[in-house]
Short mmCIF file of C-alpha atoms in Angstrom, two decimals:
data_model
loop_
_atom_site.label_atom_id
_atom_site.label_comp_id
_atom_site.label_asym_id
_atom_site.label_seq_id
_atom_site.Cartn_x
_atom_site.Cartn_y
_atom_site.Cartn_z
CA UNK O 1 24.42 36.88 45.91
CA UNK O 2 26.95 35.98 43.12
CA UNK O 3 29.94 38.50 41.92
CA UNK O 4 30.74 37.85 38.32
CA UNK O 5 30.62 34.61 36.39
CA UNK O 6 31.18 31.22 37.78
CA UNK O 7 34.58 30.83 36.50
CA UNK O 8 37.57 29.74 38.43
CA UNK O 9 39.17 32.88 39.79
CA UNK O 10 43.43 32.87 39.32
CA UNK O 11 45.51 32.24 42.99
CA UNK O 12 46.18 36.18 42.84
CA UNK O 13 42.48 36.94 43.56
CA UNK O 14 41.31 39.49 46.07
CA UNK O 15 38.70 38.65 48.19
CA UNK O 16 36.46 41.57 49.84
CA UNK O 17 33.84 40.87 51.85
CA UNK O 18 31.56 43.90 52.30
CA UNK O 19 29.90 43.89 55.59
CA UNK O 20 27.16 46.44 56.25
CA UNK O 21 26.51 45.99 60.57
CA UNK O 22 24.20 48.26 62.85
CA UNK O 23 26.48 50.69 62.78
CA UNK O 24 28.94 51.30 60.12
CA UNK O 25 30.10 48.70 57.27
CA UNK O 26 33.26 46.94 57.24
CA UNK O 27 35.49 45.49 54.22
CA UNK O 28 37.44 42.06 55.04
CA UNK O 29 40.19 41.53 52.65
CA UNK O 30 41.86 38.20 51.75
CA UNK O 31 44.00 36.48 49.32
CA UNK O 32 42.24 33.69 47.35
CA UNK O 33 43.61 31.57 49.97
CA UNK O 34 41.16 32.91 52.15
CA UNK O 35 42.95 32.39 55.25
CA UNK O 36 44.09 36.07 56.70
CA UNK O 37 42.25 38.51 56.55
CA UNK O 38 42.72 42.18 57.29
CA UNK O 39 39.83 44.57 58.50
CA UNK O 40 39.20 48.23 57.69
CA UNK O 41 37.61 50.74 59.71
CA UNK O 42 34.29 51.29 60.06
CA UNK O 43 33.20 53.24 57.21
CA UNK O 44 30.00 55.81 57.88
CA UNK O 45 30.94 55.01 61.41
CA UNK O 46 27.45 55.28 63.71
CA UNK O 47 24.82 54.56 60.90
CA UNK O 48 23.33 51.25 59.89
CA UNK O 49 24.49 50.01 56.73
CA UNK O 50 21.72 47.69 55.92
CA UNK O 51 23.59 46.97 52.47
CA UNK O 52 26.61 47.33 50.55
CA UNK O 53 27.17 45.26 47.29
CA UNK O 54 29.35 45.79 43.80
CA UNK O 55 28.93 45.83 40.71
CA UNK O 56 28.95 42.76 38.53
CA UNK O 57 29.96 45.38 35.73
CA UNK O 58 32.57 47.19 37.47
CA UNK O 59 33.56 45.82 40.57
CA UNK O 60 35.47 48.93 41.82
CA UNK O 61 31.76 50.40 41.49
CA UNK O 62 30.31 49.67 44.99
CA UNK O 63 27.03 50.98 46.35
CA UNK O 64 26.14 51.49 49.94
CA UNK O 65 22.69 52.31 51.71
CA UNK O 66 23.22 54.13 54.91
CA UNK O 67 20.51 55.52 57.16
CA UNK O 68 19.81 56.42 60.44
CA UNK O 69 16.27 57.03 62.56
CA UNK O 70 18.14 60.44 63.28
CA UNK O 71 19.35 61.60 59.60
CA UNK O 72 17.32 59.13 57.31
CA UNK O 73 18.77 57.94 54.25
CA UNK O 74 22.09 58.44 52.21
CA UNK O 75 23.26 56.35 49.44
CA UNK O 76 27.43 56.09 49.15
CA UNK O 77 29.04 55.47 46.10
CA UNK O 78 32.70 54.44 45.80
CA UNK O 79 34.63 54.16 42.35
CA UNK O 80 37.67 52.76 43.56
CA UNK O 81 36.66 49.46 45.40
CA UNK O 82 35.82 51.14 48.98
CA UNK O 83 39.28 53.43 49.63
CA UNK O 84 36.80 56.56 48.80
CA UNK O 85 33.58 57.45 48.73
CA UNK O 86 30.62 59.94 47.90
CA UNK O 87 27.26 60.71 48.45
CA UNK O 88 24.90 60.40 46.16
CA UNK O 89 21.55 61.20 45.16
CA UNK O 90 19.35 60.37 48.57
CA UNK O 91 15.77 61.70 47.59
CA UNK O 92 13.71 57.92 46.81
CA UNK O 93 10.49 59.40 46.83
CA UNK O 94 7.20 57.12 45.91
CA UNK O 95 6.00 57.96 42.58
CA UNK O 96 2.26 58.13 43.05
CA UNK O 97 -0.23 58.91 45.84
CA UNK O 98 0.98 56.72 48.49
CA UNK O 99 -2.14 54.94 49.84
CA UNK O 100 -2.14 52.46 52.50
CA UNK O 101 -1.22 48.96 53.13
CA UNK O 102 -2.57 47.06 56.92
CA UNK O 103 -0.88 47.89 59.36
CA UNK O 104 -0.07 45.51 62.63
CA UNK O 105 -3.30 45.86 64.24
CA UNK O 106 -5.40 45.32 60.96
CA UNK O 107 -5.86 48.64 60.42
CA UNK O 108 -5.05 50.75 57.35
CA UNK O 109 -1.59 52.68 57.11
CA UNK O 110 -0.11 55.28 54.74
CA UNK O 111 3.02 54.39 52.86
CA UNK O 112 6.05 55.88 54.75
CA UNK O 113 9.86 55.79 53.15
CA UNK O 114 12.17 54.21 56.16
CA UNK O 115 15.17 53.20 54.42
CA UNK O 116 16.73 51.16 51.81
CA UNK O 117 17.37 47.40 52.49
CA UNK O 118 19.24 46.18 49.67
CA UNK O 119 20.78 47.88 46.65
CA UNK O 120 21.23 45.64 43.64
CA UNK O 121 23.57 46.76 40.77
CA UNK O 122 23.26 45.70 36.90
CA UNK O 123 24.78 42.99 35.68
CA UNK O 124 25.86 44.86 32.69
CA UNK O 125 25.95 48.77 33.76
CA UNK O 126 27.74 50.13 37.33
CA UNK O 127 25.41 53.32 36.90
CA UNK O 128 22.03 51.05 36.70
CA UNK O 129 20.91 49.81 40.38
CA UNK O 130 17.75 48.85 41.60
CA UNK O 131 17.03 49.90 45.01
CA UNK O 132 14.16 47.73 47.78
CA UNK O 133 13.18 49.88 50.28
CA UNK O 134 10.57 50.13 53.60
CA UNK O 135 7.97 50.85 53.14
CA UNK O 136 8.10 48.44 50.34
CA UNK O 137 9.07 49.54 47.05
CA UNK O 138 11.62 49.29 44.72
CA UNK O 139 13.57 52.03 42.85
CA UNK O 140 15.46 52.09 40.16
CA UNK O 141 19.05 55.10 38.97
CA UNK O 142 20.54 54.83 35.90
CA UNK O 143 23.30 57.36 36.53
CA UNK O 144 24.98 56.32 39.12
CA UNK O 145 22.33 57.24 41.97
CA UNK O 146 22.22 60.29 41.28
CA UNK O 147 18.50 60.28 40.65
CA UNK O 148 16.46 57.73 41.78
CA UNK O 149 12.40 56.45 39.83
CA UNK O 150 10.08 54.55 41.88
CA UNK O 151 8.71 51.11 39.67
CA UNK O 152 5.58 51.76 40.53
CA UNK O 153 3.73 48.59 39.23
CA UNK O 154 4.98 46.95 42.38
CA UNK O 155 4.17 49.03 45.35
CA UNK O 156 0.64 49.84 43.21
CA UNK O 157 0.09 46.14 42.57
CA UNK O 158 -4.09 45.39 43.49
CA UNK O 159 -2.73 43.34 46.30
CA UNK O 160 -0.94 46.32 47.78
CA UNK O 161 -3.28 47.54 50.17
CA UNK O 162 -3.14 43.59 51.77
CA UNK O 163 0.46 44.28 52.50
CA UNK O 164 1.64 44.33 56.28
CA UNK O 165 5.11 44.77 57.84
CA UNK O 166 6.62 41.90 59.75
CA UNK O 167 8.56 41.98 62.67
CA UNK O 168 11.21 43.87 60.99
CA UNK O 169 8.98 46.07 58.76
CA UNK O 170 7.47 45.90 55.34
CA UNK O 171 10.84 45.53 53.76
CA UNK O 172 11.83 44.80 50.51
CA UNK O 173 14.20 42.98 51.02
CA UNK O 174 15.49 40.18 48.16
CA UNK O 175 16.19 41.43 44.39
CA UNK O 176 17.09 39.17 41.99
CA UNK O 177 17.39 39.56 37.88
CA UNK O 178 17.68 37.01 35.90
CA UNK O 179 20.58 37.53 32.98
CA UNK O 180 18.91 34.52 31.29
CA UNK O 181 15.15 35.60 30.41
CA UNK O 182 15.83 39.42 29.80
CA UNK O 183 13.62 41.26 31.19
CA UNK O 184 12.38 38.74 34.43
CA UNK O 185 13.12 39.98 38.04
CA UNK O 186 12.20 38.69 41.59
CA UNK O 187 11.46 40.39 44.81
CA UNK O 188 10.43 39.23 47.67
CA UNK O 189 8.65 41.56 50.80
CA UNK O 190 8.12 40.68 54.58
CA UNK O 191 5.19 40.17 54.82
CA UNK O 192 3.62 40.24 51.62
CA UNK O 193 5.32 37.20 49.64
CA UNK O 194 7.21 36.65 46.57
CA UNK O 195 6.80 38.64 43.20
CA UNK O 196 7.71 38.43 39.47
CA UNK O 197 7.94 40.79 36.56
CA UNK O 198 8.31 39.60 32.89
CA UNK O 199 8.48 43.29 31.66
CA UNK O 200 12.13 44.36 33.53
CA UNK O 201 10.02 45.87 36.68
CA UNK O 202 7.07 47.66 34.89
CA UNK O 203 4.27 45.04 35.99
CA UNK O 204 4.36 42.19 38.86
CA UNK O 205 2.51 39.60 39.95
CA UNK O 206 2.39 37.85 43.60
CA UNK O 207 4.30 34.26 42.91
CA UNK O 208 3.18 32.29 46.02
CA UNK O 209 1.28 29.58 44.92
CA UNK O 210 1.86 26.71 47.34
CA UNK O 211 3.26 28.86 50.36
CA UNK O 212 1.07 27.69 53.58
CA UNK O 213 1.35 30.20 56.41
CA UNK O 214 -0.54 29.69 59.30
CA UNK O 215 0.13 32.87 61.01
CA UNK O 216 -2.16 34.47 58.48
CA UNK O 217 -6.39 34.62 58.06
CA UNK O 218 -5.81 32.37 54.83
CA UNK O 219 -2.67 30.21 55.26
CA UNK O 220 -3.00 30.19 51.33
CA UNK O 221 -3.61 33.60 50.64
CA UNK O 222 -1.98 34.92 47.05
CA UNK O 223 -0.31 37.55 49.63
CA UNK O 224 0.76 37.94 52.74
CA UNK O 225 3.54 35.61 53.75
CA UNK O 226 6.42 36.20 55.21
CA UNK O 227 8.92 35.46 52.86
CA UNK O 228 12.75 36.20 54.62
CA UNK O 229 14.65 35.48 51.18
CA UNK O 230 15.21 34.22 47.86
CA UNK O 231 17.98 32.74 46.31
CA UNK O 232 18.38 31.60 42.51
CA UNK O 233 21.76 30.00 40.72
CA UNK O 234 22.08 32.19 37.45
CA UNK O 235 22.73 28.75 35.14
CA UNK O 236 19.41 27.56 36.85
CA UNK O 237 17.01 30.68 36.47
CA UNK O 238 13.78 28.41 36.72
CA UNK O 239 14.76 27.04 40.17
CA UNK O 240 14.29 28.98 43.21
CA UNK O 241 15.04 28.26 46.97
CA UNK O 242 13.28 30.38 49.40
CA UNK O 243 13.49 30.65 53.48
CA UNK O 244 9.91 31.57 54.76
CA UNK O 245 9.31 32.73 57.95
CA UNK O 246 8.91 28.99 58.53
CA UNK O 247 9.62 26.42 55.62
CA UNK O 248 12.48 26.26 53.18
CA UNK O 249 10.65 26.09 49.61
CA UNK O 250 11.39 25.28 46.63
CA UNK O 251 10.06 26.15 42.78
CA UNK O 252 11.21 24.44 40.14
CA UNK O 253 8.88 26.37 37.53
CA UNK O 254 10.23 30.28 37.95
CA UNK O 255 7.73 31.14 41.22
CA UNK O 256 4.55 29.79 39.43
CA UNK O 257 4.64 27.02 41.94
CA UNK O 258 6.45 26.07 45.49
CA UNK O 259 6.93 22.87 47.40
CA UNK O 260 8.28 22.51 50.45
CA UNK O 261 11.70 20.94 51.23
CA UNK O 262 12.73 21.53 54.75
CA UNK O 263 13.02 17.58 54.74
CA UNK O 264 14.79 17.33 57.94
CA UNK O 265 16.16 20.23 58.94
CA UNK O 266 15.83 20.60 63.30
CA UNK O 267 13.79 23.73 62.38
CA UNK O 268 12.83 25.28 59.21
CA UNK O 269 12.24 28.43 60.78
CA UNK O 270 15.80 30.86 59.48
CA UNK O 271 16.27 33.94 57.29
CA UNK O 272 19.12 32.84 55.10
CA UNK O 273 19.54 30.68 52.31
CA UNK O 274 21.82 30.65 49.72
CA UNK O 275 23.17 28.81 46.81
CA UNK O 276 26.52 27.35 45.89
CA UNK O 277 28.57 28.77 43.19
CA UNK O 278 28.90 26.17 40.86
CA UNK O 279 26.59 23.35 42.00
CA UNK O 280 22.98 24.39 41.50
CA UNK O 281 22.01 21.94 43.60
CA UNK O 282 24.21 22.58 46.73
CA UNK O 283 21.71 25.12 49.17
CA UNK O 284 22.83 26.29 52.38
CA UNK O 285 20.32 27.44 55.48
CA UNK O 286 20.86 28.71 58.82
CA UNK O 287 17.72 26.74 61.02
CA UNK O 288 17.03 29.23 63.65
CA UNK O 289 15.25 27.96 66.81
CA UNK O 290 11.32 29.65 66.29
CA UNK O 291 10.06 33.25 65.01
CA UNK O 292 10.18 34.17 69.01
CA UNK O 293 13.85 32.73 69.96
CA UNK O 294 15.81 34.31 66.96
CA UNK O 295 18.97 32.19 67.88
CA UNK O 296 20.13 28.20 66.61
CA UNK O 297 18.65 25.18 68.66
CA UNK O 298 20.25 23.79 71.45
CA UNK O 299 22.87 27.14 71.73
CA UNK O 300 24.93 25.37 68.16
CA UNK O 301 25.68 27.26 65.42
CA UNK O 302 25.18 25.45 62.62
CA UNK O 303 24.80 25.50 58.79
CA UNK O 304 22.50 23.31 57.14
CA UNK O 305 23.98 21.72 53.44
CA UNK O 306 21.60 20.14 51.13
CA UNK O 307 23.24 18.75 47.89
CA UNK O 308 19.73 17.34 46.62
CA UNK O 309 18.13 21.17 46.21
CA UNK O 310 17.17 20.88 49.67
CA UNK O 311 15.01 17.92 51.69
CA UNK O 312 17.97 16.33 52.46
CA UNK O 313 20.14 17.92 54.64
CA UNK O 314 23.70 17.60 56.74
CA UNK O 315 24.92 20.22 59.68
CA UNK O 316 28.31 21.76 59.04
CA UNK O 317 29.61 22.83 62.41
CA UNK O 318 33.72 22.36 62.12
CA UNK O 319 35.07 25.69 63.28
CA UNK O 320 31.34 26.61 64.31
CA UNK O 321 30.85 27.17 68.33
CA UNK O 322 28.43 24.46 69.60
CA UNK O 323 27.49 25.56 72.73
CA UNK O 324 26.27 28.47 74.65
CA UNK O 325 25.67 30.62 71.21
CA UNK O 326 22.14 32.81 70.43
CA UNK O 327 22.97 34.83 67.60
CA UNK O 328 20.82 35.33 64.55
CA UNK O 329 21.86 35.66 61.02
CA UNK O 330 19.82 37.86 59.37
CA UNK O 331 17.95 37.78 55.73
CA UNK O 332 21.40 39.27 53.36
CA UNK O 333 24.16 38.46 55.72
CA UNK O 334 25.30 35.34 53.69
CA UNK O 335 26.82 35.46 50.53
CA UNK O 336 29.07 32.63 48.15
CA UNK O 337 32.07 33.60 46.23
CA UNK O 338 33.39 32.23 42.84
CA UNK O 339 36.27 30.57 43.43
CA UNK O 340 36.92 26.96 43.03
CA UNK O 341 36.14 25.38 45.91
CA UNK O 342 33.35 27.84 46.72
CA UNK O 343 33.47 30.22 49.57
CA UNK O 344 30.47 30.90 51.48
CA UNK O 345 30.14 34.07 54.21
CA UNK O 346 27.71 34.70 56.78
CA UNK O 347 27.64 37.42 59.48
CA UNK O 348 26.02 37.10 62.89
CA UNK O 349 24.17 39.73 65.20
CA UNK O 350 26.46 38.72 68.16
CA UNK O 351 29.54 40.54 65.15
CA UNK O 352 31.42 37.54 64.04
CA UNK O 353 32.16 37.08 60.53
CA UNK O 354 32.44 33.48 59.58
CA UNK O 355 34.08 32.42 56.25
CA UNK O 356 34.47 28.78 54.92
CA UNK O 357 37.23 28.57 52.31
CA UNK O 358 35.47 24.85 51.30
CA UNK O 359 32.11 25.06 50.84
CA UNK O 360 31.41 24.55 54.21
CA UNK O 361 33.06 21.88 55.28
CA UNK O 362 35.53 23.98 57.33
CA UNK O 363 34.52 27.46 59.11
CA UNK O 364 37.05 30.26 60.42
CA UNK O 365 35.91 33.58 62.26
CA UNK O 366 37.13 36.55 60.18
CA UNK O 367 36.66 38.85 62.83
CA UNK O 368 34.52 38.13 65.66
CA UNK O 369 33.30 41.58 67.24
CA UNK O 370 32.06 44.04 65.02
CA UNK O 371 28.51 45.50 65.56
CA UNK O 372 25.24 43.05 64.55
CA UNK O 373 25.33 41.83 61.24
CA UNK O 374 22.73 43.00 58.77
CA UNK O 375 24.57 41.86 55.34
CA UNK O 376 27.55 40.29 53.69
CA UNK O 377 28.29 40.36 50.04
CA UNK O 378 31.59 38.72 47.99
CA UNK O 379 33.65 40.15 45.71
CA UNK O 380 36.63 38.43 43.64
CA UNK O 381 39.01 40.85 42.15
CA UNK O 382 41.20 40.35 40.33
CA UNK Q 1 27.27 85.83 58.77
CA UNK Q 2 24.78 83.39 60.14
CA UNK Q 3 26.81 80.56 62.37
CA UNK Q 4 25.61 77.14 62.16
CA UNK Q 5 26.28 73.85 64.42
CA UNK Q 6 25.99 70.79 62.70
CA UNK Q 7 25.58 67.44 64.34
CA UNK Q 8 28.90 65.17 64.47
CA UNK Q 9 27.09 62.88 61.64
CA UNK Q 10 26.06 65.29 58.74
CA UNK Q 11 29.73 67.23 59.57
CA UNK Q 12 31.20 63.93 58.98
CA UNK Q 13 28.96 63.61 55.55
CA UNK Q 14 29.56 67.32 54.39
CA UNK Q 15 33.46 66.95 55.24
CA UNK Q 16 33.42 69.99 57.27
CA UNK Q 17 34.55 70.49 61.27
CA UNK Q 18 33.44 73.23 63.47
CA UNK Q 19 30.84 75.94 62.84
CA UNK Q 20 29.55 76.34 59.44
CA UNK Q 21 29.25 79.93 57.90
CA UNK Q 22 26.55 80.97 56.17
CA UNK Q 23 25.25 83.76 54.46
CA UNK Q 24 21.10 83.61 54.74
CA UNK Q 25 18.87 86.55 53.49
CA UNK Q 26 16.93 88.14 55.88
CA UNK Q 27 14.25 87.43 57.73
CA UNK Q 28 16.48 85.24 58.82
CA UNK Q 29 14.27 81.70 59.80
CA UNK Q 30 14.45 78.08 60.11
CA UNK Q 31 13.61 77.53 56.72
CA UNK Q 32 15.69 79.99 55.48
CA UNK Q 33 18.93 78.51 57.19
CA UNK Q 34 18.47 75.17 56.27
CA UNK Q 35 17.43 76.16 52.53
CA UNK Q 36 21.25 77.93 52.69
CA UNK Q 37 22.84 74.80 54.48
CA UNK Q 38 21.47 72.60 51.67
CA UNK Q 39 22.15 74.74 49.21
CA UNK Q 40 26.21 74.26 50.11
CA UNK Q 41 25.95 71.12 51.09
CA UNK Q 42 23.48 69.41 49.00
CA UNK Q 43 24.69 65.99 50.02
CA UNK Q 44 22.97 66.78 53.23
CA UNK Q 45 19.08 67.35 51.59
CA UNK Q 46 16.70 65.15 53.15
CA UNK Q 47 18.81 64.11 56.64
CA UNK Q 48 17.72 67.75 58.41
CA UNK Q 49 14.09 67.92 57.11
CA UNK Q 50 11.88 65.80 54.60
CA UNK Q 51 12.98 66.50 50.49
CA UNK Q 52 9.14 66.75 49.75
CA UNK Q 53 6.68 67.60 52.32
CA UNK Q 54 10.37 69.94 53.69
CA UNK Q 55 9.36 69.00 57.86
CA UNK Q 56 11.64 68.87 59.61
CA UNK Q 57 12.52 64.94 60.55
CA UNK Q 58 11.10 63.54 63.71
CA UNK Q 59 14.51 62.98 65.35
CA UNK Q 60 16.12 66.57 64.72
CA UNK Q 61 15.73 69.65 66.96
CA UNK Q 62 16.51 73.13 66.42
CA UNK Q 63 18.50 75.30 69.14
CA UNK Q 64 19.37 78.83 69.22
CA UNK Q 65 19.77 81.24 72.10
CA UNK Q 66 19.21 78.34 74.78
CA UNK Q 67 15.37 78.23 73.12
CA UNK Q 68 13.99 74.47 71.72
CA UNK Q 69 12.51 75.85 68.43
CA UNK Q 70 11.85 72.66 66.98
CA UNK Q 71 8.13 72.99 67.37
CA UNK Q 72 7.90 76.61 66.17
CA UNK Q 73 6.78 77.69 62.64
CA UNK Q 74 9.58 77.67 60.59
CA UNK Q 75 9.26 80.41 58.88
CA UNK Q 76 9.49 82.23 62.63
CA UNK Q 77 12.22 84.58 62.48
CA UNK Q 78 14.91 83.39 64.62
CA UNK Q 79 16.26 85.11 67.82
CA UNK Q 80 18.33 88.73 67.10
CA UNK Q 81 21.29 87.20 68.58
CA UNK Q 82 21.62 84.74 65.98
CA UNK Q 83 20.36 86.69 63.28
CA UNK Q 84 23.55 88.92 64.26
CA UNK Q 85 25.49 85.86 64.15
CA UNK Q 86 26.40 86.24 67.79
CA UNK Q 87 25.28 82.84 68.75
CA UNK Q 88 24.79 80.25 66.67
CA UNK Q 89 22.03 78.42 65.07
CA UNK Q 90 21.73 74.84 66.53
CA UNK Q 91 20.93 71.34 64.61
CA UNK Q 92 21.34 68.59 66.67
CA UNK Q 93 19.86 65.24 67.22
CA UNK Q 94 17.48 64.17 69.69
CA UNK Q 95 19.03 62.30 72.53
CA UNK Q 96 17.98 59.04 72.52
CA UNK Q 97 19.54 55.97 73.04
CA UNK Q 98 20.79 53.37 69.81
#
């Protein structure tokens, strides 16, 4: 969820915020003030965007995955920060025989290519993106996406065939590479759990050690959980925060363990979490009532703070409604810029974009009725 | 000439409006209309019909001469009249809600 390095960004900044929503994406565009902002047009105006994200290494280099039950999938490409675009290469294909995973009911099901949840570009090349897609798998184009290779060792992983979909569908949804141990990567699927690979994607291994789900046969199965995301601060690769289906965990050991630190949160059940810019210790949440009412307790919006790495945690609610409102804030639809203080995004499935200029102390709607919410990401230009 | 109508959404991703033109070598099928449409518009392979097993997608119906072809072969020559190019060839999507 972080665009560049955690410097502090010069007044002149732009800030976009790239919004992919049920049916189109949107770009938000602000000064560093981050105070007005104007909103384009839907762009790919009918499809769902599920995600839309820049490039670390080029940030006029944006990627978007666009797909519809109708037409399937397209990725979009844009070289000049979202003014134009172009399809690219659209044929993600699994590598291998596609066996099965378990299905709802138990029951074994064939792989079957849905769509791409969240495209995440290089750090160091705008033509290299990896690519987490339902059924889960992850891809992987180093020209541009033009051409797409399925990572097998994931999807083909022993545990594979243990897999099943959640309420949203075997996703993979959360891709994460850490710059500081070359090579290391995190995913995480719903609902088969968190994984790692030492070996830049060739092998994995399930990382869930310490995850208790009840909703499963073994509540501490190596697979099957429901992880909703991950989040890791780049100048703390070792730590990771992760919502679960219910629970907010934490590992302090790179995945090889996690312990719990909802602490007192009104519910740990949410999809979000994310992680201040510059304070690896500052963790943000979005408590969401139960995994049947997908909307906040009590009808108040609220973001949870912890400044401890979680267990201890404060609602920020200035600028937030507080009664009468039962949206959800889905799994990528909050994102952090890099300026100094931090700005953190999230998008709702009721449309509102809400930005907080200060960490989260103070909330503003950016605009308040675009279609639901799937993602937000941040970019600072310069 | 074989005429061709697009739905509003690949139109909109192969920058074109209206009818689409194509030339398609006889017998003039399914298959051989939408090998042609991708072959001008390749940014459109895979949203008509699957890029490996080539079926066409679940959602996507086929049209000609007031006929629903979807479920015919599609290597079933299509009607005379649009084989002539005096009606067109039809790609729509299926009406559903969302």
């Amino acid at each position: 969820m972080y665009e560049g390095d955690l410097e502090e960004e010069p007044r002149l900044s732009t800030i976009q915020v790239l919004v992919g929503t049920r049916k189109g994406a949107f770009i938000l565009t602000s000064d560093a003030k981050r105070e007005r902002w104007t909103v384009s047009a839907p762009l790919f105006a009918g499809w769902e965007v599920y995600h839309m994200k820049g490039s670390p290494a080029d940030p006029r280099r944006l990627y978007a995955s666009q797909s519809s039950a109708w037409f399937g999938q397209v990725v979009q490409r844009s070289s000049d920060g979202g003014a134009t675009w172009e399809p690219v290469g659209n044929q993600l294909a699994y590598a291998t025989e596609a066996g099965t995973h378990l299905w709802y009911d138990g029951t074994p099901k064939p792989w079957e290519f849905k769509r791409i949840w969240h495209l995440e570009p290089s750090h160091d090349d705008p033509d290299s993106v990896y690519a987490g897609a339902e059924d889960a798998a992850l891809f992987h184009t180093r020209d541009g996406g033009h051409t797409w290779t399925e990572l097998t060792g994931l999807r083909c992983h022993p545990t594979g065939p243990q897999w099943a979909p959640g309420a949203g569908g075997m996703c993979l949804h959360t891709i994460i590479v850490d710059r500081a141990h070359p090579g290391r990567m995190y995913t995480a699927i719903s609902a088969a759990g968190a994984f790692r690979s030492d070996d830049s994607g060739k092998s994995w291994r399930p990382i869930n050690r310490g995850l208790r789900s009840e909703q499963i046969p073994d509540p501490n199965a190596e697979v099957g959980h429901c992880v909703h995301h991950l989040a890791m601060h780049p100048a703390r690769p070792e730590v990771l925060y992760m919502q679960k289906h219910w629970d907010v965990m934490r590992s302090d050991d790179a995945g090889e363990s996690w312990h719990e630190v909802s602490g007192d949160l009104p519910t740990d059940f949410g999809f979000v979490i994310d992680v201040h810019a510059h304070e690896p210790d500052t963790i943000y949440v979005v408590p969401i009532k139960s995994d049947s009412e997908h909307f906040p307790p009590d009808g108040k919006l609220r973001v949870y703070r912890s400044k401890s790495g979680g267990s201890q945690w404060e609602p920020l609610t200035r600028g937030l409604p507080q009664s009468d409102c039962y949206v959800n804030v889905l799994r990528d639809a909050m994102a952090v810029d890099t300026l100094d203080p931090c700005g953190v995004y999230f998008g709702t499935t009721g449309g509102q974009v809400y930005a907080s200029p200060d960490a989260g102390d103070h909330w503003l709607p950016i605009v308040r009725d675009l279609p639901p919410v799937l993602s937000i990401e941040v970019q600072v230009l310069p | 000439m074989i005429r061709v109508v697009l739905p509003q959404h690949l139109r909109t991703l192969a920058r074109v409006s209206g009818e689409v033109e194509l030339d398609v070598p006889a017998p003039v099928t399914p298959t051989a209309v939408i090998d042609a449409i991708e072959a001008r518009f390749p940014m459109l392979r895979g949203t008509i019909r699957d890029h490996v097993t080539r079926k066409r997608r679940a959602y996507v119906r086929y049209y000609a001469a007031q006929l629903d072809l979807s479920h015919d072969s599609p290597d079933t020559p299509l009607p005379d009249s649009v084989a002539r190019g005096a009606e067109p060839f039809i790609v729509l999507g299926a009406m559903s809600g969302g």
